[in-house]
Amino acid sequence: MSRSAPPQEDTVRLGTIEPLRRADLPRVVGPLALLGPGVVLASFGFGSGELIWWPYLTAKYGLALVWLMIPAGLMQWWINYELARYVVLTGESPWAAYTRISRVFSLLYWAFAIVTLAWWGGYASAGATAIAALTGLPPGWSARDQTIFWTLISIVLSYAALLLSRTVHRIVELFMSACIVIGAGGVIVVAFHPAVSGHWPEFVRGLFTYNPLPPNWDPADNS
């Protein structure tokens, strides 16, 4: 006489807070349904590093630090992939996972996030500097005043979109879609420009060649 398997418990204890409830995995959706969230996720790649630091470091030190792109990209992929797996399997946000590890650990991450978000003005001013340089608007203003003008405009528009939109995710999705098209399209155009395409072999060699800090490294760049 065969014995039936013992019934599974309805909950799974994980970490220091209330246990997880067993449930079926979400239904697998088609690729088109994933396009919107995928665009938002892909747009995370267009951050301050890509728009500010990499161009700055390359202009200042050439291809000496290009090799860092591979470990940095792999690390970012691994972290995002594992966080996505946790969300799918548990239905909880990564912040809940941090709390399950330790409430102190979660508080430290919250503090880090608050400090990071406090830099939003810096991100806005970096983009505003580019807009001011490209447009020269408002006319007759100094470069500093033009940057401040576009910084305030971008902050006001961002908060207005978040506060007035009935579906915040839709606004973010549309904005990020535009960023992906403009950013990726711009990268392709620049990469195939004759002034740039001739440096492809040098770039590939630098990508797979480890280099320590350049001899002309500026200590001010440590911060």
JSON list of C-alpha atoms in Angstrom, two decimals:
[
{"chain": "A", "resi": 1, "resn": "MET", "atom": "CA", "xyz": [0.00, 0.00, 0.00]},
{"chain": "A", "resi": 2, "resn": "SER", "atom": "CA", "xyz": [1.58, 3.24, -1.12]},
{"chain": "A", "resi": 3, "resn": "ARG", "atom": "CA", "xyz": [1.64, 6.19, 1.20]},
{"chain": "A", "resi": 4, "resn": "SER", "atom": "CA", "xyz": [0.40, 9.53, -0.07]},
{"chain": "A", "resi": 5, "resn": "ALA", "atom": "CA", "xyz": [2.78, 12.46, 0.02]},
{"chain": "A", "resi": 6, "resn": "PRO", "atom": "CA", "xyz": [2.40, 14.68, 3.07]},
{"chain": "A", "resi": 7, "resn": "PRO", "atom": "CA", "xyz": [0.41, 17.83, 2.36]},
{"chain": "A", "resi": 8, "resn": "GLN", "atom": "CA", "xyz": [2.44, 20.93, 1.75]},
{"chain": "A", "resi": 9, "resn": "GLU", "atom": "CA", "xyz": [2.15, 23.79, 4.16]},
{"chain": "A", "resi": 10, "resn": "ASP", "atom": "CA", "xyz": [0.34, 26.87, 2.89]},
{"chain": "A", "resi": 11, "resn": "THR", "atom": "CA", "xyz": [3.16, 29.15, 3.96]},
{"chain": "A", "resi": 12, "resn": "VAL", "atom": "CA", "xyz": [6.93, 29.21, 3.69]},
{"chain": "A", "resi": 13, "resn": "ARG", "atom": "CA", "xyz": [8.99, 30.90, 6.35]},
{"chain": "A", "resi": 14, "resn": "LEU", "atom": "CA", "xyz": [11.71, 33.11, 4.93]},
{"chain": "A", "resi": 15, "resn": "GLY", "atom": "CA", "xyz": [13.64, 35.64, 6.92]},
{"chain": "A", "resi": 16, "resn": "THR", "atom": "CA", "xyz": [12.48, 37.64, 9.89]},
{"chain": "A", "resi": 17, "resn": "ILE", "atom": "CA", "xyz": [9.01, 38.85, 8.83]},
{"chain": "A", "resi": 18, "resn": "GLU", "atom": "CA", "xyz": [5.72, 37.05, 8.13]},
{"chain": "A", "resi": 19, "resn": "PRO", "atom": "CA", "xyz": [5.99, 33.86, 6.05]},
{"chain": "A", "resi": 20, "resn": "LEU", "atom": "CA", "xyz": [5.26, 33.73, 2.35]},
{"chain": "A", "resi": 21, "resn": "ARG", "atom": "CA", "xyz": [1.95, 32.26, 1.17]},
{"chain": "A", "resi": 22, "resn": "ARG", "atom": "CA", "xyz": [2.07, 29.51, -1.43]},
{"chain": "A", "resi": 23, "resn": "ALA", "atom": "CA", "xyz": [0.40, 30.38, -4.72]},
{"chain": "A", "resi": 24, "resn": "ASP", "atom": "CA", "xyz": [0.60, 29.59, -8.40]},
{"chain": "A", "resi": 25, "resn": "LEU", "atom": "CA", "xyz": [3.15, 31.39, -10.53]},
{"chain": "A", "resi": 26, "resn": "PRO", "atom": "CA", "xyz": [1.84, 34.24, -12.70]},
{"chain": "A", "resi": 27, "resn": "ARG", "atom": "CA", "xyz": [0.51, 33.29, -16.11]},
{"chain": "A", "resi": 28, "resn": "VAL", "atom": "CA", "xyz": [3.12, 33.59, -18.84]},
{"chain": "A", "resi": 29, "resn": "VAL", "atom": "CA", "xyz": [2.24, 36.45, -21.15]},
{"chain": "A", "resi": 30, "resn": "GLY", "atom": "CA", "xyz": [3.27, 37.07, -24.73]},
{"chain": "A", "resi": 31, "resn": "PRO", "atom": "CA", "xyz": [6.29, 39.10, -25.82]},
{"chain": "A", "resi": 32, "resn": "LEU", "atom": "CA", "xyz": [4.20, 42.14, -26.75]},
{"chain": "A", "resi": 33, "resn": "ALA", "atom": "CA", "xyz": [2.85, 42.39, -23.21]},
{"chain": "A", "resi": 34, "resn": "LEU", "atom": "CA", "xyz": [6.42, 42.44, -21.94]},
{"chain": "A", "resi": 35, "resn": "LEU", "atom": "CA", "xyz": [7.45, 45.23, -24.29]},
{"chain": "A", "resi": 36, "resn": "GLY", "atom": "CA", "xyz": [6.35, 48.07, -22.01]},
{"chain": "A", "resi": 37, "resn": "PRO", "atom": "CA", "xyz": [8.08, 46.82, -18.84]},
{"chain": "A", "resi": 38, "resn": "GLY", "atom": "CA", "xyz": [11.03, 45.77, -20.99]},
{"chain": "A", "resi": 39, "resn": "VAL", "atom": "CA", "xyz": [11.42, 49.31, -22.30]},
{"chain": "A", "resi": 40, "resn": "VAL", "atom": "CA", "xyz": [11.41, 50.67, -18.75]},
{"chain": "A", "resi": 41, "resn": "LEU", "atom": "CA", "xyz": [14.00, 48.09, -17.71]},
{"chain": "A", "resi": 42, "resn": "ALA", "atom": "CA", "xyz": [16.20, 48.73, -20.75]},
{"chain": "A", "resi": 43, "resn": "SER", "atom": "CA", "xyz": [16.06, 52.47, -20.15]},
{"chain": "A", "resi": 44, "resn": "PHE", "atom": "CA", "xyz": [17.80, 51.96, -16.81]},
{"chain": "A", "resi": 45, "resn": "GLY", "atom": "CA", "xyz": [20.96, 51.47, -18.86]},
{"chain": "A", "resi": 46, "resn": "PHE", "atom": "CA", "xyz": [20.85, 55.12, -19.89]},
{"chain": "A", "resi": 47, "resn": "GLY", "atom": "CA", "xyz": [21.95, 56.53, -16.58]},
{"chain": "A", "resi": 48, "resn": "SER", "atom": "CA", "xyz": [24.44, 59.09, -15.40]},
{"chain": "A", "resi": 49, "resn": "GLY", "atom": "CA", "xyz": [27.29, 56.69, -16.09]},
{"chain": "A", "resi": 50, "resn": "GLU", "atom": "CA", "xyz": [26.49, 56.36, -19.78]},
{"chain": "A", "resi": 51, "resn": "LEU", "atom": "CA", "xyz": [25.52, 59.98, -20.35]},
{"chain": "A", "resi": 52, "resn": "ILE", "atom": "CA", "xyz": [28.11, 61.72, -18.19]},
{"chain": "A", "resi": 53, "resn": "TRP", "atom": "CA", "xyz": [30.89, 59.61, -16.73]},
{"chain": "A", "resi": 54, "resn": "TRP", "atom": "CA", "xyz": [31.87, 57.38, -19.65]},
{"chain": "A", "resi": 55, "resn": "PRO", "atom": "CA", "xyz": [32.08, 60.25, -22.15]},
{"chain": "A", "resi": 56, "resn": "TYR", "atom": "CA", "xyz": [33.96, 62.32, -19.56]},
{"chain": "A", "resi": 57, "resn": "LEU", "atom": "CA", "xyz": [36.46, 59.57, -18.74]},
{"chain": "A", "resi": 58, "resn": "THR", "atom": "CA", "xyz": [36.97, 58.64, -22.38]},
{"chain": "A", "resi": 59, "resn": "ALA", "atom": "CA", "xyz": [37.55, 62.25, -23.40]},
{"chain": "A", "resi": 60, "resn": "LYS", "atom": "CA", "xyz": [40.04, 62.69, -20.56]},
{"chain": "A", "resi": 61, "resn": "TYR", "atom": "CA", "xyz": [41.86, 59.34, -20.49]},
{"chain": "A", "resi": 62, "resn": "GLY", "atom": "CA", "xyz": [41.14, 57.79, -23.87]},
{"chain": "A", "resi": 63, "resn": "LEU", "atom": "CA", "xyz": [40.41, 54.04, -23.89]},
{"chain": "A", "resi": 64, "resn": "ALA", "atom": "CA", "xyz": [42.43, 53.22, -20.78]},
{"chain": "A", "resi": 65, "resn": "LEU", "atom": "CA", "xyz": [39.33, 52.42, -18.69]},
{"chain": "A", "resi": 66, "resn": "VAL", "atom": "CA", "xyz": [37.09, 50.92, -21.37]},
{"chain": "A", "resi": 67, "resn": "TRP", "atom": "CA", "xyz": [37.77, 47.40, -20.05]},
{"chain": "A", "resi": 68, "resn": "LEU", "atom": "CA", "xyz": [35.67, 48.25, -16.98]},
{"chain": "A", "resi": 69, "resn": "MET", "atom": "CA", "xyz": [32.54, 48.16, -19.14]},
{"chain": "A", "resi": 70, "resn": "ILE", "atom": "CA", "xyz": [32.49, 44.34, -19.20]},
{"chain": "A", "resi": 71, "resn": "PRO", "atom": "CA", "xyz": [32.62, 43.64, -15.42]},
{"chain": "A", "resi": 72, "resn": "ALA", "atom": "CA", "xyz": [30.30, 46.58, -14.73]},
{"chain": "A", "resi": 73, "resn": "GLY", "atom": "CA", "xyz": [27.76, 45.32, -17.26]},
{"chain": "A", "resi": 74, "resn": "LEU", "atom": "CA", "xyz": [27.91, 41.74, -16.02]},
{"chain": "A", "resi": 75, "resn": "MET", "atom": "CA", "xyz": [27.47, 42.84, -12.42]},
{"chain": "A", "resi": 76, "resn": "GLN", "atom": "CA", "xyz": [24.46, 44.97, -13.30]},
{"chain": "A", "resi": 77, "resn": "TRP", "atom": "CA", "xyz": [22.89, 42.12, -15.28]},
{"chain": "A", "resi": 78, "resn": "TRP", "atom": "CA", "xyz": [23.35, 39.63, -12.44]},
{"chain": "A", "resi": 79, "resn": "ILE", "atom": "CA", "xyz": [21.86, 41.93, -9.80]},
{"chain": "A", "resi": 80, "resn": "ASN", "atom": "CA", "xyz": [18.84, 42.87, -11.93]},
{"chain": "A", "resi": 81, "resn": "TYR", "atom": "CA", "xyz": [18.26, 39.25, -12.98]},
{"chain": "A", "resi": 82, "resn": "GLU", "atom": "CA", "xyz": [18.25, 37.92, -9.43]},
{"chain": "A", "resi": 83, "resn": "LEU", "atom": "CA", "xyz": [16.00, 40.72, -8.18]},
{"chain": "A", "resi": 84, "resn": "ALA", "atom": "CA", "xyz": [13.57, 39.99, -11.02]},
{"chain": "A", "resi": 85, "resn": "ARG", "atom": "CA", "xyz": [13.55, 36.29, -10.11]},
{"chain": "A", "resi": 86, "resn": "TYR", "atom": "CA", "xyz": [12.72, 37.14, -6.51]},
{"chain": "A", "resi": 87, "resn": "VAL", "atom": "CA", "xyz": [9.83, 39.38, -7.53]},
{"chain": "A", "resi": 88, "resn": "VAL", "atom": "CA", "xyz": [8.37, 36.73, -9.85]},
{"chain": "A", "resi": 89, "resn": "LEU", "atom": "CA", "xyz": [8.68, 33.91, -7.30]},
{"chain": "A", "resi": 90, "resn": "THR", "atom": "CA", "xyz": [7.42, 35.79, -4.25]},
{"chain": "A", "resi": 91, "resn": "GLY", "atom": "CA", "xyz": [5.33, 38.69, -5.54]},
{"chain": "A", "resi": 92, "resn": "GLU", "atom": "CA", "xyz": [7.26, 40.98, -3.22]},
{"chain": "A", "resi": 93, "resn": "SER", "atom": "CA", "xyz": [9.45, 43.96, -4.00]},
{"chain": "A", "resi": 94, "resn": "PRO", "atom": "CA", "xyz": [13.22, 43.79, -3.44]},
{"chain": "A", "resi": 95, "resn": "TRP", "atom": "CA", "xyz": [12.72, 46.04, -0.42]},
{"chain": "A", "resi": 96, "resn": "ALA", "atom": "CA", "xyz": [10.70, 43.29, 1.25]},
{"chain": "A", "resi": 97, "resn": "ALA", "atom": "CA", "xyz": [13.57, 40.90, 0.52]},
{"chain": "A", "resi": 98, "resn": "TYR", "atom": "CA", "xyz": [16.01, 43.24, 2.23]},
{"chain": "A", "resi": 99, "resn": "THR", "atom": "CA", "xyz": [13.70, 43.40, 5.24]},
{"chain": "A", "resi": 100, "resn": "ARG", "atom": "CA", "xyz": [13.57, 39.61, 5.39]},
{"chain": "A", "resi": 101, "resn": "ILE", "atom": "CA", "xyz": [17.36, 39.55, 5.59]},
{"chain": "A", "resi": 102, "resn": "SER", "atom": "CA", "xyz": [17.50, 42.18, 8.32]},
{"chain": "A", "resi": 103, "resn": "ARG", "atom": "CA", "xyz": [15.51, 45.25, 9.25]},
{"chain": "A", "resi": 104, "resn": "VAL", "atom": "CA", "xyz": [18.77, 47.10, 9.83]},
{"chain": "A", "resi": 105, "resn": "PHE", "atom": "CA", "xyz": [19.96, 46.04, 6.37]},
{"chain": "A", "resi": 106, "resn": "SER", "atom": "CA", "xyz": [16.71, 47.34, 4.88]},
{"chain": "A", "resi": 107, "resn": "LEU", "atom": "CA", "xyz": [17.02, 50.66, 6.69]},
{"chain": "A", "resi": 108, "resn": "LEU", "atom": "CA", "xyz": [20.54, 51.09, 5.33]},
{"chain": "A", "resi": 109, "resn": "TYR", "atom": "CA", "xyz": [19.25, 50.51, 1.80]},
{"chain": "A", "resi": 110, "resn": "TRP", "atom": "CA", "xyz": [16.43, 52.98, 2.31]},
{"chain": "A", "resi": 111, "resn": "ALA", "atom": "CA", "xyz": [18.95, 55.56, 3.52]},
{"chain": "A", "resi": 112, "resn": "PHE", "atom": "CA", "xyz": [21.09, 54.90, 0.44]},
{"chain": "A", "resi": 113, "resn": "ALA", "atom": "CA", "xyz": [18.05, 55.30, -1.83]},
{"chain": "A", "resi": 114, "resn": "ILE", "atom": "CA", "xyz": [17.08, 58.59, -0.19]},
{"chain": "A", "resi": 115, "resn": "VAL", "atom": "CA", "xyz": [20.59, 59.96, -0.67]},
{"chain": "A", "resi": 116, "resn": "THR", "atom": "CA", "xyz": [20.59, 58.77, -4.29]},
{"chain": "A", "resi": 117, "resn": "LEU", "atom": "CA", "xyz": [17.23, 60.39, -5.03]},
{"chain": "A", "resi": 118, "resn": "ALA", "atom": "CA", "xyz": [18.48, 63.59, -3.45]},
{"chain": "A", "resi": 119, "resn": "TRP", "atom": "CA", "xyz": [20.86, 63.80, -6.41]},
{"chain": "A", "resi": 120, "resn": "TRP", "atom": "CA", "xyz": [17.92, 64.24, -8.79]},
{"chain": "A", "resi": 121, "resn": "GLY", "atom": "CA", "xyz": [18.72, 67.94, -9.03]},
{"chain": "A", "resi": 122, "resn": "GLY", "atom": "CA", "xyz": [22.22, 67.03, -10.17]},
{"chain": "A", "resi": 123, "resn": "TYR", "atom": "CA", "xyz": [20.88, 64.68, -12.85]},
{"chain": "A", "resi": 124, "resn": "ALA", "atom": "CA", "xyz": [18.43, 67.33, -13.99]},
{"chain": "A", "resi": 125, "resn": "SER", "atom": "CA", "xyz": [21.13, 69.99, -14.17]},
{"chain": "A", "resi": 126, "resn": "ALA", "atom": "CA", "xyz": [23.41, 67.67, -16.16]},
{"chain": "A", "resi": 127, "resn": "GLY", "atom": "CA", "xyz": [20.71, 67.16, -18.77]},
{"chain": "A", "resi": 128, "resn": "ALA", "atom": "CA", "xyz": [19.80, 70.84, -18.65]},
{"chain": "A", "resi": 129, "resn": "THR", "atom": "CA", "xyz": [23.41, 71.78, -19.38]},
{"chain": "A", "resi": 130, "resn": "ALA", "atom": "CA", "xyz": [23.24, 69.78, -22.60]},
{"chain": "A", "resi": 131, "resn": "ILE", "atom": "CA", "xyz": [19.86, 71.28, -23.58]},
{"chain": "A", "resi": 132, "resn": "ALA", "atom": "CA", "xyz": [21.13, 74.80, -22.93]},
{"chain": "A", "resi": 133, "resn": "ALA", "atom": "CA", "xyz": [24.25, 74.17, -25.01]},
{"chain": "A", "resi": 134, "resn": "LEU", "atom": "CA", "xyz": [22.23, 72.68, -27.88]},
{"chain": "A", "resi": 135, "resn": "THR", "atom": "CA", "xyz": [19.46, 75.28, -28.01]},
{"chain": "A", "resi": 136, "resn": "GLY", "atom": "CA", "xyz": [21.10, 78.45, -26.68]},
{"chain": "A", "resi": 137, "resn": "LEU", "atom": "CA", "xyz": [17.78, 79.28, -25.05]},
{"chain": "A", "resi": 138, "resn": "PRO", "atom": "CA", "xyz": [16.64, 81.51, -23.51]},
{"chain": "A", "resi": 139, "resn": "PRO", "atom": "CA", "xyz": [18.54, 83.94, -25.77]},
{"chain": "A", "resi": 140, "resn": "GLY", "atom": "CA", "xyz": [20.71, 86.54, -24.11]},
{"chain": "A", "resi": 141, "resn": "TRP", "atom": "CA", "xyz": [21.04, 84.58, -20.87]},
{"chain": "A", "resi": 142, "resn": "SER", "atom": "CA", "xyz": [24.34, 83.39, -19.48]},
{"chain": "A", "resi": 143, "resn": "ALA", "atom": "CA", "xyz": [25.19, 79.69, -19.76]},
{"chain": "A", "resi": 144, "resn": "ARG", "atom": "CA", "xyz": [24.65, 79.28, -16.02]},
{"chain": "A", "resi": 145, "resn": "ASP", "atom": "CA", "xyz": [21.23, 80.93, -16.09]},
{"chain": "A", "resi": 146, "resn": "GLN", "atom": "CA", "xyz": [20.19, 78.87, -19.12]},
{"chain": "A", "resi": 147, "resn": "THR", "atom": "CA", "xyz": [21.17, 75.69, -17.29]},
{"chain": "A", "resi": 148, "resn": "ILE", "atom": "CA", "xyz": [19.19, 76.71, -14.20]},
{"chain": "A", "resi": 149, "resn": "PHE", "atom": "CA", "xyz": [16.19, 77.55, -16.40]},
{"chain": "A", "resi": 150, "resn": "TRP", "atom": "CA", "xyz": [16.13, 74.13, -18.09]},
{"chain": "A", "resi": 151, "resn": "THR", "atom": "CA", "xyz": [16.81, 72.38, -14.78]},
{"chain": "A", "resi": 152, "resn": "LEU", "atom": "CA", "xyz": [13.72, 73.94, -13.23]},
{"chain": "A", "resi": 153, "resn": "ILE", "atom": "CA", "xyz": [11.66, 73.17, -16.33]},
{"chain": "A", "resi": 154, "resn": "SER", "atom": "CA", "xyz": [12.66, 69.49, -16.27]},
{"chain": "A", "resi": 155, "resn": "ILE", "atom": "CA", "xyz": [11.92, 69.15, -12.55]},
{"chain": "A", "resi": 156, "resn": "VAL", "atom": "CA", "xyz": [8.51, 70.83, -12.87]},
{"chain": "A", "resi": 157, "resn": "LEU", "atom": "CA", "xyz": [7.56, 68.66, -15.86]},
{"chain": "A", "resi": 158, "resn": "SER", "atom": "CA", "xyz": [8.69, 65.49, -14.10]},
{"chain": "A", "resi": 159, "resn": "TYR", "atom": "CA", "xyz": [6.66, 66.17, -10.98]},
{"chain": "A", "resi": 160, "resn": "ALA", "atom": "CA", "xyz": [3.66, 67.32, -13.01]},
{"chain": "A", "resi": 161, "resn": "ALA", "atom": "CA", "xyz": [3.69, 64.08, -14.98]},
{"chain": "A", "resi": 162, "resn": "LEU", "atom": "CA", "xyz": [3.85, 62.02, -11.81]},
{"chain": "A", "resi": 163, "resn": "LEU", "atom": "CA", "xyz": [1.18, 63.98, -9.95]},
{"chain": "A", "resi": 164, "resn": "LEU", "atom": "CA", "xyz": [-1.32, 64.64, -12.75]},
{"chain": "A", "resi": 165, "resn": "SER", "atom": "CA", "xyz": [-1.12, 61.43, -14.73]},
{"chain": "A", "resi": 166, "resn": "ARG", "atom": "CA", "xyz": [-3.91, 58.93, -14.06]},
{"chain": "A", "resi": 167, "resn": "THR", "atom": "CA", "xyz": [-1.47, 56.11, -14.80]},
{"chain": "A", "resi": 168, "resn": "VAL", "atom": "CA", "xyz": [2.05, 56.98, -13.75]},
{"chain": "A", "resi": 169, "resn": "HIS", "atom": "CA", "xyz": [3.52, 53.83, -15.26]},
{"chain": "A", "resi": 170, "resn": "ARG", "atom": "CA", "xyz": [2.14, 54.77, -18.69]},
{"chain": "A", "resi": 171, "resn": "ILE", "atom": "CA", "xyz": [3.82, 58.18, -18.57]},
{"chain": "A", "resi": 172, "resn": "VAL", "atom": "CA", "xyz": [7.10, 56.60, -17.50]},
{"chain": "A", "resi": 173, "resn": "GLU", "atom": "CA", "xyz": [6.77, 53.99, -20.23]},
{"chain": "A", "resi": 174, "resn": "LEU", "atom": "CA", "xyz": [6.21, 56.58, -22.97]},
{"chain": "A", "resi": 175, "resn": "PHE", "atom": "CA", "xyz": [9.04, 58.77, -21.74]},
{"chain": "A", "resi": 176, "resn": "MET", "atom": "CA", "xyz": [11.46, 55.87, -21.48]},
{"chain": "A", "resi": 177, "resn": "SER", "atom": "CA", "xyz": [10.46, 54.65, -24.94]},
{"chain": "A", "resi": 178, "resn": "ALA", "atom": "CA", "xyz": [11.45, 58.02, -26.34]},
{"chain": "A", "resi": 179, "resn": "CYS", "atom": "CA", "xyz": [14.73, 57.85, -24.41]},
{"chain": "A", "resi": 180, "resn": "ILE", "atom": "CA", "xyz": [15.48, 54.40, -25.84]},
{"chain": "A", "resi": 181, "resn": "VAL", "atom": "CA", "xyz": [14.75, 55.47, -29.43]},
{"chain": "A", "resi": 182, "resn": "ILE", "atom": "CA", "xyz": [16.73, 58.71, -29.18]},
{"chain": "A", "resi": 183, "resn": "GLY", "atom": "CA", "xyz": [19.57, 57.24, -27.14]},
{"chain": "A", "resi": 184, "resn": "ALA", "atom": "CA", "xyz": [20.03, 54.02, -29.10]},
{"chain": "A", "resi": 185, "resn": "GLY", "atom": "CA", "xyz": [19.54, 55.81, -32.41]},
{"chain": "A", "resi": 186, "resn": "GLY", "atom": "CA", "xyz": [22.08, 58.43, -31.45]},
{"chain": "A", "resi": 187, "resn": "VAL", "atom": "CA", "xyz": [24.63, 55.79, -30.44]},
{"chain": "A", "resi": 188, "resn": "ILE", "atom": "CA", "xyz": [24.22, 53.99, -33.78]},
{"chain": "A", "resi": 189, "resn": "VAL", "atom": "CA", "xyz": [24.58, 57.20, -35.79]},
{"chain": "A", "resi": 190, "resn": "VAL", "atom": "CA", "xyz": [27.67, 58.25, -33.85]},
{"chain": "A", "resi": 191, "resn": "ALA", "atom": "CA", "xyz": [29.23, 54.77, -33.98]},
{"chain": "A", "resi": 192, "resn": "PHE", "atom": "CA", "xyz": [29.04, 54.68, -37.78]},
{"chain": "A", "resi": 193, "resn": "HIS", "atom": "CA", "xyz": [30.25, 58.24, -38.27]},
{"chain": "A", "resi": 194, "resn": "PRO", "atom": "CA", "xyz": [33.52, 58.21, -40.24]},
{"chain": "A", "resi": 195, "resn": "ALA", "atom": "CA", "xyz": [35.32, 60.08, -37.47]},
{"chain": "A", "resi": 196, "resn": "VAL", "atom": "CA", "xyz": [34.41, 57.31, -35.02]},
{"chain": "A", "resi": 197, "resn": "SER", "atom": "CA", "xyz": [34.20, 54.09, -37.03]},
{"chain": "A", "resi": 198, "resn": "GLY", "atom": "CA", "xyz": [37.92, 54.20, -37.77]},
{"chain": "A", "resi": 199, "resn": "HIS", "atom": "CA", "xyz": [38.63, 53.71, -34.06]},
{"chain": "A", "resi": 200, "resn": "TRP", "atom": "CA", "xyz": [36.65, 50.47, -33.73]},
{"chain": "A", "resi": 201, "resn": "PRO", "atom": "CA", "xyz": [39.73, 48.18, -33.72]},
{"chain": "A", "resi": 202, "resn": "GLU", "atom": "CA", "xyz": [41.34, 50.30, -31.02]},
{"chain": "A", "resi": 203, "resn": "PHE", "atom": "CA", "xyz": [38.13, 50.20, -28.99]},
{"chain": "A", "resi": 204, "resn": "VAL", "atom": "CA", "xyz": [37.88, 46.40, -29.21]},
{"chain": "A", "resi": 205, "resn": "ARG", "atom": "CA", "xyz": [41.49, 46.01, -28.07]},
{"chain": "A", "resi": 206, "resn": "GLY", "atom": "CA", "xyz": [40.87, 48.33, -25.14]},
{"chain": "A", "resi": 207, "resn": "LEU", "atom": "CA", "xyz": [37.71, 46.44, -24.22]},
{"chain": "A", "resi": 208, "resn": "PHE", "atom": "CA", "xyz": [39.68, 43.23, -23.60]},
{"chain": "A", "resi": 209, "resn": "THR", "atom": "CA", "xyz": [42.90, 44.75, -22.26]},
{"chain": "A", "resi": 210, "resn": "TYR", "atom": "CA", "xyz": [43.27, 45.34, -18.53]},
{"chain": "A", "resi": 211, "resn": "ASN", "atom": "CA", "xyz": [44.86, 48.65, -17.63]},
{"chain": "A", "resi": 212, "resn": "PRO", "atom": "CA", "xyz": [45.53, 50.14, -14.20]},
{"chain": "A", "resi": 213, "resn": "LEU", "atom": "CA", "xyz": [44.75, 53.76, -13.52]},
{"chain": "A", "resi": 214, "resn": "PRO", "atom": "CA", "xyz": [46.25, 56.00, -16.21]},
{"chain": "A", "resi": 215, "resn": "PRO", "atom": "CA", "xyz": [49.48, 57.80, -15.27]},
{"chain": "A", "resi": 216, "resn": "ASN", "atom": "CA", "xyz": [47.73, 61.14, -15.71]},
{"chain": "A", "resi": 217, "resn": "TRP", "atom": "CA", "xyz": [44.86, 60.19, -13.40]},
{"chain": "A", "resi": 218, "resn": "ASP", "atom": "CA", "xyz": [43.35, 63.25, -11.75]},
{"chain": "A", "resi": 219, "resn": "PRO", "atom": "CA", "xyz": [42.79, 62.73, -7.98]},
{"chain": "A", "resi": 220, "resn": "ALA", "atom": "CA", "xyz": [39.71, 64.93, -8.27]},
{"chain": "A", "resi": 221, "resn": "ASP", "atom": "CA", "xyz": [38.04, 62.12, -10.24]},
{"chain": "A", "resi": 222, "resn": "ASN", "atom": "CA", "xyz": [38.14, 59.84, -7.19]},
{"chain": "A", "resi": 223, "resn": "SER", "atom": "CA", "xyz": [35.00, 61.51, -5.95]}
]
